[in-house]
mmCIF file with all atom_site columns, C-alpha atoms in Angstrom:
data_model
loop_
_atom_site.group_PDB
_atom_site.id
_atom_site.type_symbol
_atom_site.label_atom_id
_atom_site.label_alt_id
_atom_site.label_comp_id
_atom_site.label_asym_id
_atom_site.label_entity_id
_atom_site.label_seq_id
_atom_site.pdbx_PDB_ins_code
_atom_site.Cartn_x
_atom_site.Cartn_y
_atom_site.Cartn_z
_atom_site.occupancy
_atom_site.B_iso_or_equiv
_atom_site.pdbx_formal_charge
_atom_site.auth_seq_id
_atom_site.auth_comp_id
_atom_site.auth_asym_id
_atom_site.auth_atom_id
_atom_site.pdbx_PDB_model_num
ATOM 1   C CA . UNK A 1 1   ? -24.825 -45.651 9.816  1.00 46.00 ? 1   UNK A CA 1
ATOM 2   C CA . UNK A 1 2   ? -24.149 -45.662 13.285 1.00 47.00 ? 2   UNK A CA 1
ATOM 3   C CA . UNK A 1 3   ? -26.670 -43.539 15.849 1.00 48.00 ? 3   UNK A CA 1
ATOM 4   C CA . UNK A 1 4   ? -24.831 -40.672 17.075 1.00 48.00 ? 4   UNK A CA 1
ATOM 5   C CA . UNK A 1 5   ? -25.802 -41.611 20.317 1.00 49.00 ? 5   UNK A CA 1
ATOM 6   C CA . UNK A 1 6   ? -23.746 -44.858 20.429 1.00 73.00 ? 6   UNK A CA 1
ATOM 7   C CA . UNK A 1 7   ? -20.707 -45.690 22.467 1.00 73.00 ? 7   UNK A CA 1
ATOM 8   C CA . UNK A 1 8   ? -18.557 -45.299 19.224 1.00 82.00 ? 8   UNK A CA 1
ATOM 9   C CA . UNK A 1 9   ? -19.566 -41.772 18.995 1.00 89.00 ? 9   UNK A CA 1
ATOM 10  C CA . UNK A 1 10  ? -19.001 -40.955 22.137 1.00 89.00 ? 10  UNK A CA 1
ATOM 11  C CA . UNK A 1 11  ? -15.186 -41.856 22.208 1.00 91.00 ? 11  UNK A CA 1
ATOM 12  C CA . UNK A 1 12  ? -14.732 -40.168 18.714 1.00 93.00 ? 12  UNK A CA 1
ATOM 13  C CA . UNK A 1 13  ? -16.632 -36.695 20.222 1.00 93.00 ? 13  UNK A CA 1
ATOM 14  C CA . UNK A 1 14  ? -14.249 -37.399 23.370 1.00 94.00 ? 14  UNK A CA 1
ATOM 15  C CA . UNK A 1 15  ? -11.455 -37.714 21.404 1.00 95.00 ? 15  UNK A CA 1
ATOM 16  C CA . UNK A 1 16  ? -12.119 -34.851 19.186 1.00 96.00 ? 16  UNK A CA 1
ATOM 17  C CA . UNK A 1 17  ? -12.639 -32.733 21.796 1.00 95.00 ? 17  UNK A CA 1
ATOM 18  C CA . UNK A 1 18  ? -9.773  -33.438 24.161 1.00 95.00 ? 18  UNK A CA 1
ATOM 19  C CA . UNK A 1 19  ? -7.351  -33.889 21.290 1.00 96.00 ? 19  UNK A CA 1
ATOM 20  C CA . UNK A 1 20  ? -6.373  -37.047 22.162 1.00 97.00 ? 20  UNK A CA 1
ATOM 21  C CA . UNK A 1 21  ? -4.760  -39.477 19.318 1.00 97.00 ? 21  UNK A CA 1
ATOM 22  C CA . UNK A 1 22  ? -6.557  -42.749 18.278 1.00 97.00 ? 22  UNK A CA 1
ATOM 23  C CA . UNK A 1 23  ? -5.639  -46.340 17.423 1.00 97.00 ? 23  UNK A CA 1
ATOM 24  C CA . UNK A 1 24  ? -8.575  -47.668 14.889 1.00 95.00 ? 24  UNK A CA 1
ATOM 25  C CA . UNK A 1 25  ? -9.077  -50.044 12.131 1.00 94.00 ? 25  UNK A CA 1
ATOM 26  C CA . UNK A 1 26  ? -10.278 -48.963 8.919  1.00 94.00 ? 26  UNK A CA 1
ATOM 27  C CA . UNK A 1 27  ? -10.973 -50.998 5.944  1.00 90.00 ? 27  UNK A CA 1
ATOM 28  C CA . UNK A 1 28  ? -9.138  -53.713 7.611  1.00 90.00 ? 28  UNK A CA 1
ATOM 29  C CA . UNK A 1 29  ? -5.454  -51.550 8.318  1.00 94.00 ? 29  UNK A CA 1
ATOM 30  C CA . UNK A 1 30  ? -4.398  -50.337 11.709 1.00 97.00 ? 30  UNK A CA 1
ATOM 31  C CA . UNK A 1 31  ? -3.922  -46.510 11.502 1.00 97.00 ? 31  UNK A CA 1
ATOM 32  C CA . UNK A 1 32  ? -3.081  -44.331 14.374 1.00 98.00 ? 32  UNK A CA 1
ATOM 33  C CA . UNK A 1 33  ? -5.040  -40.760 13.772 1.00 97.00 ? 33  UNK A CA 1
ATOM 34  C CA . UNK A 1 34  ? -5.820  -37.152 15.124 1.00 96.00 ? 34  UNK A CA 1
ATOM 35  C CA . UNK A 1 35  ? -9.429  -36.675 15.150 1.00 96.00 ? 35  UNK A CA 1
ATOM 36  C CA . UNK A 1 36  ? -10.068 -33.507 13.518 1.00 95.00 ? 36  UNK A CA 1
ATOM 37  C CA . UNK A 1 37  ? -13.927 -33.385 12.193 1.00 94.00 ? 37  UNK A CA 1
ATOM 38  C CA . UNK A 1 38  ? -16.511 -35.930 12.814 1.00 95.00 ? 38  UNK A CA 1
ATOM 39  C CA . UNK A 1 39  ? -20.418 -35.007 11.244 1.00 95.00 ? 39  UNK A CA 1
ATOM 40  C CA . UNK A 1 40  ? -22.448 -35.990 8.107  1.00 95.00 ? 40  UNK A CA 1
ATOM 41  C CA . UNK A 1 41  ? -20.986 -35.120 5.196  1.00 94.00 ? 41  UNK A CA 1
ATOM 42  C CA . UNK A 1 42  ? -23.141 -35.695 2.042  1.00 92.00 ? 42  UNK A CA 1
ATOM 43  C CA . UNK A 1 43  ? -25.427 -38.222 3.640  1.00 94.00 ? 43  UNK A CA 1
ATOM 44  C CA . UNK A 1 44  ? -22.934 -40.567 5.033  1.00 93.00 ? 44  UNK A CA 1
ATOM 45  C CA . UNK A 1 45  ? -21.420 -40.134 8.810  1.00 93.00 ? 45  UNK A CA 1
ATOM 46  C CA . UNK A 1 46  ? -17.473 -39.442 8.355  1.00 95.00 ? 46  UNK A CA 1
ATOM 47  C CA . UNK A 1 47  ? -14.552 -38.432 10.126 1.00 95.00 ? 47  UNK A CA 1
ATOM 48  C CA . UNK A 1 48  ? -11.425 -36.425 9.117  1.00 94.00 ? 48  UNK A CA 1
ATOM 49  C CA . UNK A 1 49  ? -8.290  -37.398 10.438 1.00 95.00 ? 49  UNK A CA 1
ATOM 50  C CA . UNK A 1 50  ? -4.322  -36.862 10.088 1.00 95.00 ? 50  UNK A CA 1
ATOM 51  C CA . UNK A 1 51  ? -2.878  -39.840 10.125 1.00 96.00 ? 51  UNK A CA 1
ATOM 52  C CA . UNK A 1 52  ? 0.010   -40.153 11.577 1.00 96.00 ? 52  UNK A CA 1
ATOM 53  C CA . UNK A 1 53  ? 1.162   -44.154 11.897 1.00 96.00 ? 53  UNK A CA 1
ATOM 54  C CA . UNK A 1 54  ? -0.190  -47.094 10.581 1.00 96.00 ? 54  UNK A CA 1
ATOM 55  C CA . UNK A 1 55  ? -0.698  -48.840 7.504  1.00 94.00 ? 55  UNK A CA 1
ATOM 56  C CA . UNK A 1 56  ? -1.202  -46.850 4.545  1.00 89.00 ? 56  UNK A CA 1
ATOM 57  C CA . UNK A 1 57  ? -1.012  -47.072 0.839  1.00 86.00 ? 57  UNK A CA 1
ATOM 58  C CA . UNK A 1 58  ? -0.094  -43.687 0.686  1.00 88.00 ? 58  UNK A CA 1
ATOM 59  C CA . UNK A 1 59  ? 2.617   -41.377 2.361  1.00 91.00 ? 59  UNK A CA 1
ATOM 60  C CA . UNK A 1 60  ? 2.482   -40.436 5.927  1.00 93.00 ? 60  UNK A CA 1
ATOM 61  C CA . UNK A 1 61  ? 1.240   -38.215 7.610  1.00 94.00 ? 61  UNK A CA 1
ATOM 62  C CA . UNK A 1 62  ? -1.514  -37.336 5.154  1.00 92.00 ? 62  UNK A CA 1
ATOM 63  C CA . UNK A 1 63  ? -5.193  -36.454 5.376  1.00 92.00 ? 63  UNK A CA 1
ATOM 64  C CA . UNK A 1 64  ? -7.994  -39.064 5.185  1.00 93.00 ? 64  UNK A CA 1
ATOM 65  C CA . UNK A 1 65  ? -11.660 -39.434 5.084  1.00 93.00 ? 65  UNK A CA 1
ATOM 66  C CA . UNK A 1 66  ? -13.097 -42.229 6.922  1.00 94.00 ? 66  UNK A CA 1
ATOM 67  C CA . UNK A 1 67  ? -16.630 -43.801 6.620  1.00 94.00 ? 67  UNK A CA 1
ATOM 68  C CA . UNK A 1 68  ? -17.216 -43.890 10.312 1.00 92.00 ? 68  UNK A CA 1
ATOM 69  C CA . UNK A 1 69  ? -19.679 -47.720 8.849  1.00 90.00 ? 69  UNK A CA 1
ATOM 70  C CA . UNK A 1 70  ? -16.287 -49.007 8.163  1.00 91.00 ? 70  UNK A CA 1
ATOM 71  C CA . UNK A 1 71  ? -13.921 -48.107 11.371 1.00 91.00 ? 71  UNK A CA 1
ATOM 72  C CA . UNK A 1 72  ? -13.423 -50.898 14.132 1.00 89.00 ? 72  UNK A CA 1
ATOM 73  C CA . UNK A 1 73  ? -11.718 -50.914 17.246 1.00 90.00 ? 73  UNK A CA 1
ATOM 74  C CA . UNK A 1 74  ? -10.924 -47.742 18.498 1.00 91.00 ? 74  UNK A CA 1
ATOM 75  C CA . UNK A 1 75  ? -8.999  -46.781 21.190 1.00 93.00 ? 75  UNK A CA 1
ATOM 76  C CA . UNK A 1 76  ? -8.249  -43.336 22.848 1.00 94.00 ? 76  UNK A CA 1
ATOM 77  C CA . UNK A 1 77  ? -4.249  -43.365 23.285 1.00 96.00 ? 77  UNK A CA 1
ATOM 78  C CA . UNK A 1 78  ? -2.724  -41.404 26.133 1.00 94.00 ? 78  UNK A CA 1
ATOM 79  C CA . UNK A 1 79  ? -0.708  -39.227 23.762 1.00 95.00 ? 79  UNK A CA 1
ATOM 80  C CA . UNK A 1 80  ? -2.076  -35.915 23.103 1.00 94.00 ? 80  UNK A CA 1
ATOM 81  C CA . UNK A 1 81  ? -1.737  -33.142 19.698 1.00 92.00 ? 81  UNK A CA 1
ATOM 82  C CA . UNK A 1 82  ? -1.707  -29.548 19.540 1.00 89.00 ? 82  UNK A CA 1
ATOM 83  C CA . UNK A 1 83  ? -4.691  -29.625 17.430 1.00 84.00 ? 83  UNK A CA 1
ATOM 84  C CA . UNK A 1 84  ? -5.986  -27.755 14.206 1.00 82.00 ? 84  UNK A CA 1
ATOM 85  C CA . UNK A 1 85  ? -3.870  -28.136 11.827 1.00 79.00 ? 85  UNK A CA 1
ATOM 86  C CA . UNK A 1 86  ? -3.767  -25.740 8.288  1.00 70.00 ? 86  UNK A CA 1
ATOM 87  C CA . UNK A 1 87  ? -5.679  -27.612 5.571  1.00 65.00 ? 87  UNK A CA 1
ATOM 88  C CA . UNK A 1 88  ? -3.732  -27.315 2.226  1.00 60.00 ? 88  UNK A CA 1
ATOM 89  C CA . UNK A 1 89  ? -6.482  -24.978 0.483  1.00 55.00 ? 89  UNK A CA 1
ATOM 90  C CA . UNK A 1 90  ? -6.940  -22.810 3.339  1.00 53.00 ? 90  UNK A CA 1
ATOM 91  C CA . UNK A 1 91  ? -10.579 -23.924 3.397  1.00 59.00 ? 91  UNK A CA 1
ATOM 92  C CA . UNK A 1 92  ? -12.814 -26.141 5.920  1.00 64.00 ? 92  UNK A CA 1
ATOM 93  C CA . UNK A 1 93  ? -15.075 -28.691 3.784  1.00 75.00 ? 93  UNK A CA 1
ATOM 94  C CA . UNK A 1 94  ? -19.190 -28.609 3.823  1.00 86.00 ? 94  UNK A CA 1
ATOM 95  C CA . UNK A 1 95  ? -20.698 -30.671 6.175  1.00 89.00 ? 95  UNK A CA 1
ATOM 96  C CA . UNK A 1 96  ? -24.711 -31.366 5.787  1.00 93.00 ? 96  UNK A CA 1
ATOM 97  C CA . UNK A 1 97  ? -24.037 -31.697 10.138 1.00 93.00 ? 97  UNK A CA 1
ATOM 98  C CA . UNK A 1 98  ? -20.854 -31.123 11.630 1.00 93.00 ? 98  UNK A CA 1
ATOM 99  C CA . UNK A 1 99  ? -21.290 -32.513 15.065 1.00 93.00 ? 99  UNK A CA 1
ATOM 100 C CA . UNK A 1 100 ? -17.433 -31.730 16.106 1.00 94.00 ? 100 UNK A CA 1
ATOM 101 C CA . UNK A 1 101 ? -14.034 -30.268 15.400 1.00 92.00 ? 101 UNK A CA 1
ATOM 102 C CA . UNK A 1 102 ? -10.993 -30.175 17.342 1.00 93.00 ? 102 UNK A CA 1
ATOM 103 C CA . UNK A 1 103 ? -10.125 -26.497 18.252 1.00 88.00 ? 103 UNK A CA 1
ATOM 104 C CA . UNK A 1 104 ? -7.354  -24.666 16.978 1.00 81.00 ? 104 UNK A CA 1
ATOM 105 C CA . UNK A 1 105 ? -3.724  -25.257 17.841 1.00 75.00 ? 105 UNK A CA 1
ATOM 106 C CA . UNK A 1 106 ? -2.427  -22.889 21.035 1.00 71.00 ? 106 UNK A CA 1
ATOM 107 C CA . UNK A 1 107 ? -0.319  -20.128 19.765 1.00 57.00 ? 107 UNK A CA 1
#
């Protein structure tokens, strides 16, 4: 598990915060994501993203979960999103330490 004080966190609380879209790898597939929730969730450091672009062995855009142990290469992209977006069941998920979460879309 990374330290939260590492450069990786950094650029994913960045990110996060100023709703910027990111280019990463995870599990070896380039996926282009919003940033929604970054924290510990059930012992293991994670991020929640939309993805947007990228590979995929699902459809796009969709939800994922991300073991932040297995993302590589991240870049901040100069594109921007509105920002929360409406989870399917209406309901956040339970973090053991939620260090971040983008703010709500602008109405």
């Amino acid at each position: 598990m990374l330290p939260p004080e590492s450069q990786f966190d950094e650029l994913l609380r960045i990110a996060i915060e100023h709703r910027r879209i990111i280019r990463l790898r995870y599990r070896n597939k380039l996926r282009i994501v919003e940033p929604h929730d970054y924290g510990i969730q059930n012992g293991r450091l994670r991020l929640l993203s939309y993805q947007i672009g990228g590979s995929s062995s699902s459809p796009l855009p969709n939800w994922r979960w991300m073991d932040v142990d297995q993302i590589s290469d991240v870049q901040l992209l100069d594109r921007t999103f509105e920002g929360g977006r409406p989870s399917p069941s209406g309901k956040h998920h339970k973090w053991d330490q939620l260090y971040v979460r983008v703010k709500p879309a602008k109405a």
